[in-house]
PDB file of C-alpha atoms and ligand atoms in Angstrom:
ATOM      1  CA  UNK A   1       0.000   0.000   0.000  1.00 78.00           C
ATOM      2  CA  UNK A   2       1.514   3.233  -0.820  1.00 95.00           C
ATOM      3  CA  UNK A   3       0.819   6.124   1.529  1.00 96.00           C
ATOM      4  CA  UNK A   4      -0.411   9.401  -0.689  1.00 97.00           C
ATOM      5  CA  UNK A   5       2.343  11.636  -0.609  1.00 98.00           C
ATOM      6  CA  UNK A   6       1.650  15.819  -0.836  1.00 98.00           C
ATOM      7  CA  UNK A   7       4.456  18.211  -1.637  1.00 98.00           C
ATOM      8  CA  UNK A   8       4.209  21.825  -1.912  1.00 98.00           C
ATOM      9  CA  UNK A   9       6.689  23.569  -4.037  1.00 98.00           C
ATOM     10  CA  UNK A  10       6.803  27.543  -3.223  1.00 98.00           C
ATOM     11  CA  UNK A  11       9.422  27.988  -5.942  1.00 98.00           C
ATOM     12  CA  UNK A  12      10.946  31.694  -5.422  1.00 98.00           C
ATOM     13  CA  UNK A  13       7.890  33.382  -3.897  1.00 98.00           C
ATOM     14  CA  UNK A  14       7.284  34.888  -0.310  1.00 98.00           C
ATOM     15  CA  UNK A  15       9.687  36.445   2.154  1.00 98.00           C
ATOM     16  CA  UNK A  16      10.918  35.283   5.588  1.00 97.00           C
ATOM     17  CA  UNK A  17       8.073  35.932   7.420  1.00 98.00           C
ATOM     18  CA  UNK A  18       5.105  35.223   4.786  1.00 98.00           C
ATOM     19  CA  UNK A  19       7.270  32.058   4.655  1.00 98.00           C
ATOM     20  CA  UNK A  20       7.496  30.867   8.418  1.00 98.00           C
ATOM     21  CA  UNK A  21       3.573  32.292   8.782  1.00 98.00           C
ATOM     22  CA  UNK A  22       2.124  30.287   5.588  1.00 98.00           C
ATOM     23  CA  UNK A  23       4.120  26.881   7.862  1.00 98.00           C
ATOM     24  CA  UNK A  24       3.168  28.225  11.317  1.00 98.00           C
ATOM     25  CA  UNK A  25      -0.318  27.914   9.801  1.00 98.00           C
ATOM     26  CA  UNK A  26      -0.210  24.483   7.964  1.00 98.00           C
ATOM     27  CA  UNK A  27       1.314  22.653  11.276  1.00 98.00           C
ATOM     28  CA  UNK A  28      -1.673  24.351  12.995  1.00 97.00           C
ATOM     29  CA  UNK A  29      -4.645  23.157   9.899  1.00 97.00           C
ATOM     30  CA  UNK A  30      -2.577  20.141   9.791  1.00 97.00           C
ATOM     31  CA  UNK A  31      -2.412  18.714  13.302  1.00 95.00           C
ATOM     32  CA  UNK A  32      -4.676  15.998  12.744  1.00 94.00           C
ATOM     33  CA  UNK A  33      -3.535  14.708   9.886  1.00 94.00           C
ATOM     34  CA  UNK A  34      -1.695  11.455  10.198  1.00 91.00           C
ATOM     35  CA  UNK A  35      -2.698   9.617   7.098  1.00 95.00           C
ATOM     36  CA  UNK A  36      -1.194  11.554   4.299  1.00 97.00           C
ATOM     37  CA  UNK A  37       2.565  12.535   3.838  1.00 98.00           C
ATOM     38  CA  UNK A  38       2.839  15.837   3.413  1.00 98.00           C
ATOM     39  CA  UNK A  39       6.256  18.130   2.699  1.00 98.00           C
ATOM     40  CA  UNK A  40       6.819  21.828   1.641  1.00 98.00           C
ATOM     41  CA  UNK A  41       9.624  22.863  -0.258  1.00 98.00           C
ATOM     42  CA  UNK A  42      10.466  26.435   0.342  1.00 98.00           C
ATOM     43  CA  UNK A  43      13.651  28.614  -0.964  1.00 98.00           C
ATOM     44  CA  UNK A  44      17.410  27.922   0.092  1.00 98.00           C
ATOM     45  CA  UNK A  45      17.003  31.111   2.303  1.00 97.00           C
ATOM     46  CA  UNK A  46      13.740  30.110   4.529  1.00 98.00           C
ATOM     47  CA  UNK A  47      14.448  26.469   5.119  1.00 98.00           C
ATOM     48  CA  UNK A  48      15.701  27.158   8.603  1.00 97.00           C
ATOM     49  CA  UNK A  49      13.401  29.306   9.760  1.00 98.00           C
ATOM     50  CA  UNK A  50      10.346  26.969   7.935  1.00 98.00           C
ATOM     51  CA  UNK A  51      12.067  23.868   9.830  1.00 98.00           C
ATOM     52  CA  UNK A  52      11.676  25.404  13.391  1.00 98.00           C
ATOM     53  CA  UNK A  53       7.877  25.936  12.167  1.00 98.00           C
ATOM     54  CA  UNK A  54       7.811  22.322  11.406  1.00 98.00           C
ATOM     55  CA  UNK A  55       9.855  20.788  14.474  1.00 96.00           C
ATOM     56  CA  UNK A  56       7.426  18.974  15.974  1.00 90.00           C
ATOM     57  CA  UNK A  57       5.079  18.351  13.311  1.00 97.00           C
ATOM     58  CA  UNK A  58       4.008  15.907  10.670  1.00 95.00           C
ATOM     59  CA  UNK A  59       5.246  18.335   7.702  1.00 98.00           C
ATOM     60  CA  UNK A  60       8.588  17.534   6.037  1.00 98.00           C
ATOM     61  CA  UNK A  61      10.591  19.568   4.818  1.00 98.00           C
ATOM     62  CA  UNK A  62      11.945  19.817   1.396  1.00 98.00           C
ATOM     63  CA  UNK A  63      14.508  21.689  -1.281  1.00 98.00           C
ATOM     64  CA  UNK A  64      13.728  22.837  -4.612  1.00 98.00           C
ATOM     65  CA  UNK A  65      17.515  22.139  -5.933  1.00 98.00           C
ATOM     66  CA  UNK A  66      20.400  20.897  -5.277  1.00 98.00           C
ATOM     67  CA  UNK A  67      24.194  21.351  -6.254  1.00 98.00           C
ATOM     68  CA  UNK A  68      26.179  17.925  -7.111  1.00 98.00           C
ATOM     69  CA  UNK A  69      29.457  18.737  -5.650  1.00 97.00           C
ATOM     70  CA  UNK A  70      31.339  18.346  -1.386  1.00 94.00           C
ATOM     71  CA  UNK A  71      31.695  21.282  -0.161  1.00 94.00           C
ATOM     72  CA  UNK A  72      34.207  24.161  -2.320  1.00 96.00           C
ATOM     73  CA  UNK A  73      34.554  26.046  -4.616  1.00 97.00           C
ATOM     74  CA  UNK A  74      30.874  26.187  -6.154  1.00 97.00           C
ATOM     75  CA  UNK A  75      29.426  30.589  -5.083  1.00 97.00           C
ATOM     76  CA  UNK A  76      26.040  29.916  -4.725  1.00 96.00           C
ATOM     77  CA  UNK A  77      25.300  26.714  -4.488  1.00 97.00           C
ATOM     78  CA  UNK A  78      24.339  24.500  -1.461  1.00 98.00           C
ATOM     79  CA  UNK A  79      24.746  20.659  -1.713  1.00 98.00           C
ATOM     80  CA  UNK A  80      23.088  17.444  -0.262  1.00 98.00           C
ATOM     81  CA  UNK A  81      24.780  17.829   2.666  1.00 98.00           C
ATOM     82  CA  UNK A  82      23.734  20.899   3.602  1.00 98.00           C
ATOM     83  CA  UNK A  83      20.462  20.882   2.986  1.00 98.00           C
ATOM     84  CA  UNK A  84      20.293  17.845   5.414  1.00 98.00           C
ATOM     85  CA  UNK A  85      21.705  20.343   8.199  1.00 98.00           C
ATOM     86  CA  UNK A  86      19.305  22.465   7.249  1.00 98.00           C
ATOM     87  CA  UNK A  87      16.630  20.050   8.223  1.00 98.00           C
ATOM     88  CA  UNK A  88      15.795  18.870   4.637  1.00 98.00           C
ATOM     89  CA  UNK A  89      14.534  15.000   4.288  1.00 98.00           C
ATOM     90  CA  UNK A  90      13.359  15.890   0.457  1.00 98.00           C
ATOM     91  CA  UNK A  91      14.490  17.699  -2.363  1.00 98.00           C
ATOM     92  CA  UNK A  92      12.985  18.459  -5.750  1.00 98.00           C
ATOM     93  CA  UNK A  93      14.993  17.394  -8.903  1.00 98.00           C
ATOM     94  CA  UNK A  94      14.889  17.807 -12.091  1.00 98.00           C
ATOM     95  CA  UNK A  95      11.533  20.302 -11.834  1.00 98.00           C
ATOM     96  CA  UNK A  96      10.785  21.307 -15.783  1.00 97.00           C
ATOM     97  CA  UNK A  97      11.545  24.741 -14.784  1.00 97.00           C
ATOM     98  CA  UNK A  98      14.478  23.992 -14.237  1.00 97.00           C
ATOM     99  CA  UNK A  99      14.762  21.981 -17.169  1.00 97.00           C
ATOM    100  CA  UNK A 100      13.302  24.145 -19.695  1.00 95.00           C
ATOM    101  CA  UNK A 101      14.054  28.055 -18.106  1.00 96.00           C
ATOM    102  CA  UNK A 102      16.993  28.664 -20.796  1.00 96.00           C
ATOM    103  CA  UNK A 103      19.544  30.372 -18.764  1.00 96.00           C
ATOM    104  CA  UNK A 104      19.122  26.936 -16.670  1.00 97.00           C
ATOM    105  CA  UNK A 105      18.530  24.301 -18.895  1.00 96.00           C
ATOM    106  CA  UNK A 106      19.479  21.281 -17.177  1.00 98.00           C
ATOM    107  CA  UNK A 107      20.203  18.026 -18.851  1.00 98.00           C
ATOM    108  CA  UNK A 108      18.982  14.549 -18.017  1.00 98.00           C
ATOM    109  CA  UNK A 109      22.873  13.523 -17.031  1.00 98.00           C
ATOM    110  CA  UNK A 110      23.315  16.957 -14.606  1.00 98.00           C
ATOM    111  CA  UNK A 111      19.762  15.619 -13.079  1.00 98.00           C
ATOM    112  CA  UNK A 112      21.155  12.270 -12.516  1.00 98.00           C
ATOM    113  CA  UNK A 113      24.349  13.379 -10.986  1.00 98.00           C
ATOM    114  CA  UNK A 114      22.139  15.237  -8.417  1.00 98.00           C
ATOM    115  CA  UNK A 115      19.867  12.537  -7.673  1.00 98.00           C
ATOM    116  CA  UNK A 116      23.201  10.272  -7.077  1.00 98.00           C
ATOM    117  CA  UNK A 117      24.331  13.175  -4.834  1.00 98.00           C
ATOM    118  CA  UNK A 118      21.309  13.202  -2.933  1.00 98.00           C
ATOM    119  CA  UNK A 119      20.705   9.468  -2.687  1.00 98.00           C
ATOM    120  CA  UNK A 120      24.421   9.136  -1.430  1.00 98.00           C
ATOM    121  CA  UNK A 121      23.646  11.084   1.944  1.00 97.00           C
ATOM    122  CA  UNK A 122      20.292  10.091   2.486  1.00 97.00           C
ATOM    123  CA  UNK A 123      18.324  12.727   0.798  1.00 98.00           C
ATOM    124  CA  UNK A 124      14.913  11.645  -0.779  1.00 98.00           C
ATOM    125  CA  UNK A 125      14.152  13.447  -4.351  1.00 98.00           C
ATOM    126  CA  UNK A 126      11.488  13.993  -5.770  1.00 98.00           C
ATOM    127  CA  UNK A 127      12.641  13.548  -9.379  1.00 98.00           C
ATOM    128  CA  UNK A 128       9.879  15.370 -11.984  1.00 98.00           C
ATOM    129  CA  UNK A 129       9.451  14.491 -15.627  1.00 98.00           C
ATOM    130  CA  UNK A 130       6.998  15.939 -17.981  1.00 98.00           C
ATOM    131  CA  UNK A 131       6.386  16.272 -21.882  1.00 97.00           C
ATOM    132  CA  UNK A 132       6.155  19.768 -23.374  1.00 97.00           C
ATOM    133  CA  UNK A 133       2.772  20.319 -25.279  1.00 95.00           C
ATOM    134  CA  UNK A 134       4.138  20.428 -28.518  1.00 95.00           C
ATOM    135  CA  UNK A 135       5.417  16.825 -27.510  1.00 97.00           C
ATOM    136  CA  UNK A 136       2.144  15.880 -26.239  1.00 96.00           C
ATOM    137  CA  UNK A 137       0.690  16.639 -29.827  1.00 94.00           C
ATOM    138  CA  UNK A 138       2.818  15.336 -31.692  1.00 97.00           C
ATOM    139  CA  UNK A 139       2.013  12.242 -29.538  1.00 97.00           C
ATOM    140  CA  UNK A 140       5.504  11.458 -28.039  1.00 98.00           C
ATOM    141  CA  UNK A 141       5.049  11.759 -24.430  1.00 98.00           C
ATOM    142  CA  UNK A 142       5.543   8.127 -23.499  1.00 97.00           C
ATOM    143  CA  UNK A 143       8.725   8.458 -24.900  1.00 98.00           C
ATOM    144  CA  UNK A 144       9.987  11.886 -23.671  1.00 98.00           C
ATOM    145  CA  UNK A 145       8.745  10.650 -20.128  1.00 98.00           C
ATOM    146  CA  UNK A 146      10.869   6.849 -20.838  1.00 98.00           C
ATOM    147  CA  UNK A 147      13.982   8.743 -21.787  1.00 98.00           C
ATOM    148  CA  UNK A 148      13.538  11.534 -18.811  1.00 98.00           C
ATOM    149  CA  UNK A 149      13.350   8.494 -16.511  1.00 98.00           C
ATOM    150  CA  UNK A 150      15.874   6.562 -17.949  1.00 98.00           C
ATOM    151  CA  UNK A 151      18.784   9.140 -18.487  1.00 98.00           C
ATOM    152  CA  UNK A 152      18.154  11.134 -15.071  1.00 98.00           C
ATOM    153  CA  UNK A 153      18.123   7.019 -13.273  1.00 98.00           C
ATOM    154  CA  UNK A 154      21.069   6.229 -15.104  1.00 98.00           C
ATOM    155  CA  UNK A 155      23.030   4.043 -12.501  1.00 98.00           C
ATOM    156  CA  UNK A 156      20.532   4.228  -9.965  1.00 98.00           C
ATOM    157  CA  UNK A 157      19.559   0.305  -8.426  1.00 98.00           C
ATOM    158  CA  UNK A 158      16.231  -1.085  -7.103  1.00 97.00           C
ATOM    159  CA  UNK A 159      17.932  -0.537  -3.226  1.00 97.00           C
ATOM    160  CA  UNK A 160      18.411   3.030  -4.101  1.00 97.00           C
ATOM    161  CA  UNK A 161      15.120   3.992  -5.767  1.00 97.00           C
ATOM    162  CA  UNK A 162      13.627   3.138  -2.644  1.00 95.00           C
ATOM    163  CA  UNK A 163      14.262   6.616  -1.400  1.00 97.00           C
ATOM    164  CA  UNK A 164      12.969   8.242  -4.731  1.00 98.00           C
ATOM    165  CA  UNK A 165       9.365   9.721  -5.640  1.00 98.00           C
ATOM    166  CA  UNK A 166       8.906  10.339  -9.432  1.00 98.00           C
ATOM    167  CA  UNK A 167       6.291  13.891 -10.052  1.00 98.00           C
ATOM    168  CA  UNK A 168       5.116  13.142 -13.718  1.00 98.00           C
ATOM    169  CA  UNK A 169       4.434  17.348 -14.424  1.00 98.00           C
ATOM    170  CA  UNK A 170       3.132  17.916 -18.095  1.00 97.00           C
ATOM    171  CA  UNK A 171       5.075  21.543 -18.530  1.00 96.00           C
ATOM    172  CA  UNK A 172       1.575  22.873 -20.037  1.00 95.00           C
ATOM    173  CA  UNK A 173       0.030  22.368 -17.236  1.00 94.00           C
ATOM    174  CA  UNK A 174       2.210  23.586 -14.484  1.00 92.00           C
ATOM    175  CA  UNK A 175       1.050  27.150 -13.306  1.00 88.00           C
ATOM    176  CA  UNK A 176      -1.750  27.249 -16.187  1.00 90.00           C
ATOM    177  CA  UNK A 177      -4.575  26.540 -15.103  1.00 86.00           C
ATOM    178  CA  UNK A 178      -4.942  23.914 -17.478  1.00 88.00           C
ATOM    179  CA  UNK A 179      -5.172  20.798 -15.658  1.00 89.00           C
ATOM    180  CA  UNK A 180      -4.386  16.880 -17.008  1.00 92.00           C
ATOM    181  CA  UNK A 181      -7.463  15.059 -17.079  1.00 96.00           C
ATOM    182  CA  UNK A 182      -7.579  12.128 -14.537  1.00 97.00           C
ATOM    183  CA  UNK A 183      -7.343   9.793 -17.458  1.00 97.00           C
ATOM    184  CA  UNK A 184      -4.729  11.781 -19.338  1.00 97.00           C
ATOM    185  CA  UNK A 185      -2.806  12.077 -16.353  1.00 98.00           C
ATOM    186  CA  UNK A 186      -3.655   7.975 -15.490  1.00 98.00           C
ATOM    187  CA  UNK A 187      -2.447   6.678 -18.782  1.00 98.00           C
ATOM    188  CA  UNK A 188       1.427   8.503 -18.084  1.00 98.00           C
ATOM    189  CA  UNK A 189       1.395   7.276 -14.293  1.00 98.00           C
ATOM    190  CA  UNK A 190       0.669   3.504 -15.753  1.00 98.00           C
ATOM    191  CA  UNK A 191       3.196   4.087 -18.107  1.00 98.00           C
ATOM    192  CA  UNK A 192       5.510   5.275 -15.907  1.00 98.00           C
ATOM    193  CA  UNK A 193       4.779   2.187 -13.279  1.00 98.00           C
ATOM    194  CA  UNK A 194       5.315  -0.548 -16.393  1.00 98.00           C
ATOM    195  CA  UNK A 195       8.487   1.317 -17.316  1.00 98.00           C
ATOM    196  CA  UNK A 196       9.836   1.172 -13.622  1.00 98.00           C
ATOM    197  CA  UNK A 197       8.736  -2.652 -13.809  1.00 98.00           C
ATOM    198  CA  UNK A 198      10.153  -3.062 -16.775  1.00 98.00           C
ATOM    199  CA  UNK A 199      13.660  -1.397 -15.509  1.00 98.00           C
ATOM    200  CA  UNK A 200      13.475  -2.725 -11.796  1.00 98.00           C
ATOM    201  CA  UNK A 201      11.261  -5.427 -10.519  1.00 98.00           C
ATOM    202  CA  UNK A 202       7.631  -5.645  -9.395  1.00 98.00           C
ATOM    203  CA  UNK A 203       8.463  -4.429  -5.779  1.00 97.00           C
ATOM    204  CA  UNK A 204       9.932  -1.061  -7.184  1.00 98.00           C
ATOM    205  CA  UNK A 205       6.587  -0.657  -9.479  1.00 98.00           C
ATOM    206  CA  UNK A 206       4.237  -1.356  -6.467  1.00 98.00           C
ATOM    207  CA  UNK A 207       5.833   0.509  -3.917  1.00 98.00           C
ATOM    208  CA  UNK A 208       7.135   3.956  -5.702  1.00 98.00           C
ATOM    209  CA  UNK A 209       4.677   6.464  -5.531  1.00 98.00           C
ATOM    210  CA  UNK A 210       4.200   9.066  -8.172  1.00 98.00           C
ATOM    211  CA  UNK A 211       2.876  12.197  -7.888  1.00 98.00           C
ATOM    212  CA  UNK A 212       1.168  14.331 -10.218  1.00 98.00           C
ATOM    213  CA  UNK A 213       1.857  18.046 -10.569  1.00 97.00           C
ATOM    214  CA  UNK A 214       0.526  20.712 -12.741  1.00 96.00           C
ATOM    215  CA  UNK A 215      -2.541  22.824 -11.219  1.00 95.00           C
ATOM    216  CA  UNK A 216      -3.941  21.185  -8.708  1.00 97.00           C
ATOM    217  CA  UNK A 217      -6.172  22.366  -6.809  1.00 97.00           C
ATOM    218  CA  UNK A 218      -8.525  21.340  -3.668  1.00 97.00           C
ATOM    219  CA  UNK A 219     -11.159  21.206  -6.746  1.00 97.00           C
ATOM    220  CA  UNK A 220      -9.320  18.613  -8.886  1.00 96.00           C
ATOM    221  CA  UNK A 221      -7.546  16.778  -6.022  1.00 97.00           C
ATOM    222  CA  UNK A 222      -9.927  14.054  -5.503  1.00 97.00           C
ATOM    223  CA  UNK A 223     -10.710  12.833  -8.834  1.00 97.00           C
ATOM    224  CA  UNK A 224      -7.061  13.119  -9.890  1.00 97.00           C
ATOM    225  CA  UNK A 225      -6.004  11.347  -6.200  1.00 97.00           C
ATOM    226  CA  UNK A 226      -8.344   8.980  -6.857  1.00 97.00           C
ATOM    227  CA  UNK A 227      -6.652   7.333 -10.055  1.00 97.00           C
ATOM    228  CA  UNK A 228      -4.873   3.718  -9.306  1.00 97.00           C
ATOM    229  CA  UNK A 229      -1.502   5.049 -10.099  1.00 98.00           C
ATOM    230  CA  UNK A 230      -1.830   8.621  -9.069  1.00 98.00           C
ATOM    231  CA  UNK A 231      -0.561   8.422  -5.878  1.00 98.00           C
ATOM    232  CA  UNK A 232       0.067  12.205  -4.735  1.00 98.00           C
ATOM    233  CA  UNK A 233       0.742  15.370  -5.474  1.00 98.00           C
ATOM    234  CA  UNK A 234       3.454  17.967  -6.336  1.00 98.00           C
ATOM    235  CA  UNK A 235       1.378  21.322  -5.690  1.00 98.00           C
ATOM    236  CA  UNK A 236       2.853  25.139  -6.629  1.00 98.00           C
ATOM    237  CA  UNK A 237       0.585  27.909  -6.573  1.00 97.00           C
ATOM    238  CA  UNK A 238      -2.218  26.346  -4.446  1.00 98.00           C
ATOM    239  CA  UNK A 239       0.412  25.648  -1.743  1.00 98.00           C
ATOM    240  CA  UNK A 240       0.860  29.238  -1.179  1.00 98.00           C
ATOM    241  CA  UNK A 241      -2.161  29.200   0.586  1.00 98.00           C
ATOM    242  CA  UNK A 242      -2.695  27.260   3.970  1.00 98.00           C
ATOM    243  CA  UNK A 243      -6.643  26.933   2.939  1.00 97.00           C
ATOM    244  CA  UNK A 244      -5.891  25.873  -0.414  1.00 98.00           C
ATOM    245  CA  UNK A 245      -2.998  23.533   0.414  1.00 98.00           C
ATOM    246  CA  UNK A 246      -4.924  22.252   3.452  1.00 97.00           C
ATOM    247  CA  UNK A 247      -7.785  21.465   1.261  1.00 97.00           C
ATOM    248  CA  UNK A 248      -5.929  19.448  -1.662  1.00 98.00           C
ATOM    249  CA  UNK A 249      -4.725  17.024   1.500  1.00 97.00           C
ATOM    250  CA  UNK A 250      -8.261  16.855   2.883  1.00 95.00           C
ATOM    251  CA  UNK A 251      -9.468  15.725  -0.551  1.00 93.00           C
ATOM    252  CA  UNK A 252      -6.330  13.367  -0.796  1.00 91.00           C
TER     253      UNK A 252
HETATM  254  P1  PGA B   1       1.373  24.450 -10.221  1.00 82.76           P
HETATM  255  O1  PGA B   1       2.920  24.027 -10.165  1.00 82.76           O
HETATM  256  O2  PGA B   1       0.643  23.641  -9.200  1.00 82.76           O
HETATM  257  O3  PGA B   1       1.373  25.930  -9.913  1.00 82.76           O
HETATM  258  O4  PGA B   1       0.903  24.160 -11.611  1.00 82.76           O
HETATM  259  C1  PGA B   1       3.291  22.679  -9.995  1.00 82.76           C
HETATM  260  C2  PGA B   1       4.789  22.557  -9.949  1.00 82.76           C
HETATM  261  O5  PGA B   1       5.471  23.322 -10.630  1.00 82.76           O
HETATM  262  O6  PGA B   1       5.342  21.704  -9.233  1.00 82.76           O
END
């Protein structure tokens, strides 16, 4: 039986306080809630003060990135390590806007080398994959999804993907509006469990959970949640909101 999993990504929005307020009130909407994971993923700069919000909670607390290296010579970054000082027990990988912003544009093998990074000190990613529309239409998204999976889990072995939830995020409908249907979004999560068969075993296809991301909303939670092979979430702008946020996990 896997557990429904709900992460909130707050991508680079909020400040300090709107940030420790927004957790302050989840833990507090939240108390009760035992049967769902849940995690939030705020900025590099307001994971400490978010993890004192969340100390003696139920709430994880996540990353949105991660920098492959040990510590050195690397201005800016922050690596596995030190987001799991910082309190971190998730981190988001490979998110398509990261994958697609230009000035970023990360690569399946720089994804990989991140979730090794963060698998070899105990991190848990969240690894996201996702067609673009124009791939959608042109009817390739089983295989841009396949070849996300299997270039960013190069290497990676049926012990280690035990720490690893996949977010299948179709890039047209993250921050659109424009939700996945529940079948649309169905039909990738089955493929995505036959592929992880396929490359692993049937333990690793039962037991990984995969989330879906892309506009959800309290509204569309329950129907999408309710899919066989949908098995949580991977919220953005409905997380910046304790009712909204609160309300996709009551609907979970
Ligand atoms: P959205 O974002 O819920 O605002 O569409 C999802 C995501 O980017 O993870």
């Amino acid at each position: 039986m896997r557990k429904t999993f709900i992460a909130g990504n707050w991508k680079m929005n909020l400040t300090q306080s709107g940030a420790t307020e927004l957790a302050a009130g989840l833990v507090a909407k939240l108390a009760d809630n035992t049967t769902v994971e849940v995690a939030i993923c705020p900025s590099f700069g307001f994971l400490s003060g978010v993890a004192e919000q969340l100390a003696s909670s139920h709430i994880s607390l996540g990353a949105q990135n991660l920098y492959p290296a040990e510590c050195g010579a690397y201005t800016g970054e922050l690596n596995a390590e030190m987001l799991l000082d910082l309190g971190c027990e998730y981190v988001i990988l490979g998110h398509s806007e990261r994958r697609h912003l230009p000035e970023l544009d990360e690569s399946n093998e720089f994804i990989n080398l991140k979730i090794k990074s963060a698998i070899a000190t105990g991190l848990k990613p969240i690894l996201c994959v996702g067609e673009l529309l124009e791939e959608r239409e042109a009817g390739r998204t089983t295989t841009v999804v396949e070849q996300q999976l299997t270039n960013s889990l190069a290497d990676i072995t049926a012990e280690q993907i035990e720490l690893i939830t996949i977010a299948y995020e179709p890039v047209w409908a993250i921050g659109t509006g424009k939700v996945a249907t529940p079948e649309q979004a169905e039909e990738v999560h089955g493929s995505i469990r036959a592929w992880l068969r396929d490359r692993f075993n049937d333990l690793v296809a039962d037991t990984t959970r995969i989330q879906y991301g892309g506009s959800v909303k309290p509204e569309n939670a329950r129907e999408l949640l309710g899919q066989p092979n949908i098995d949580g979430a991977l919220v953005g702008g409905a997380a910046l909101s304790t009712d909204s946020f609160a309300g996709i996990i009551e609907n979970a």
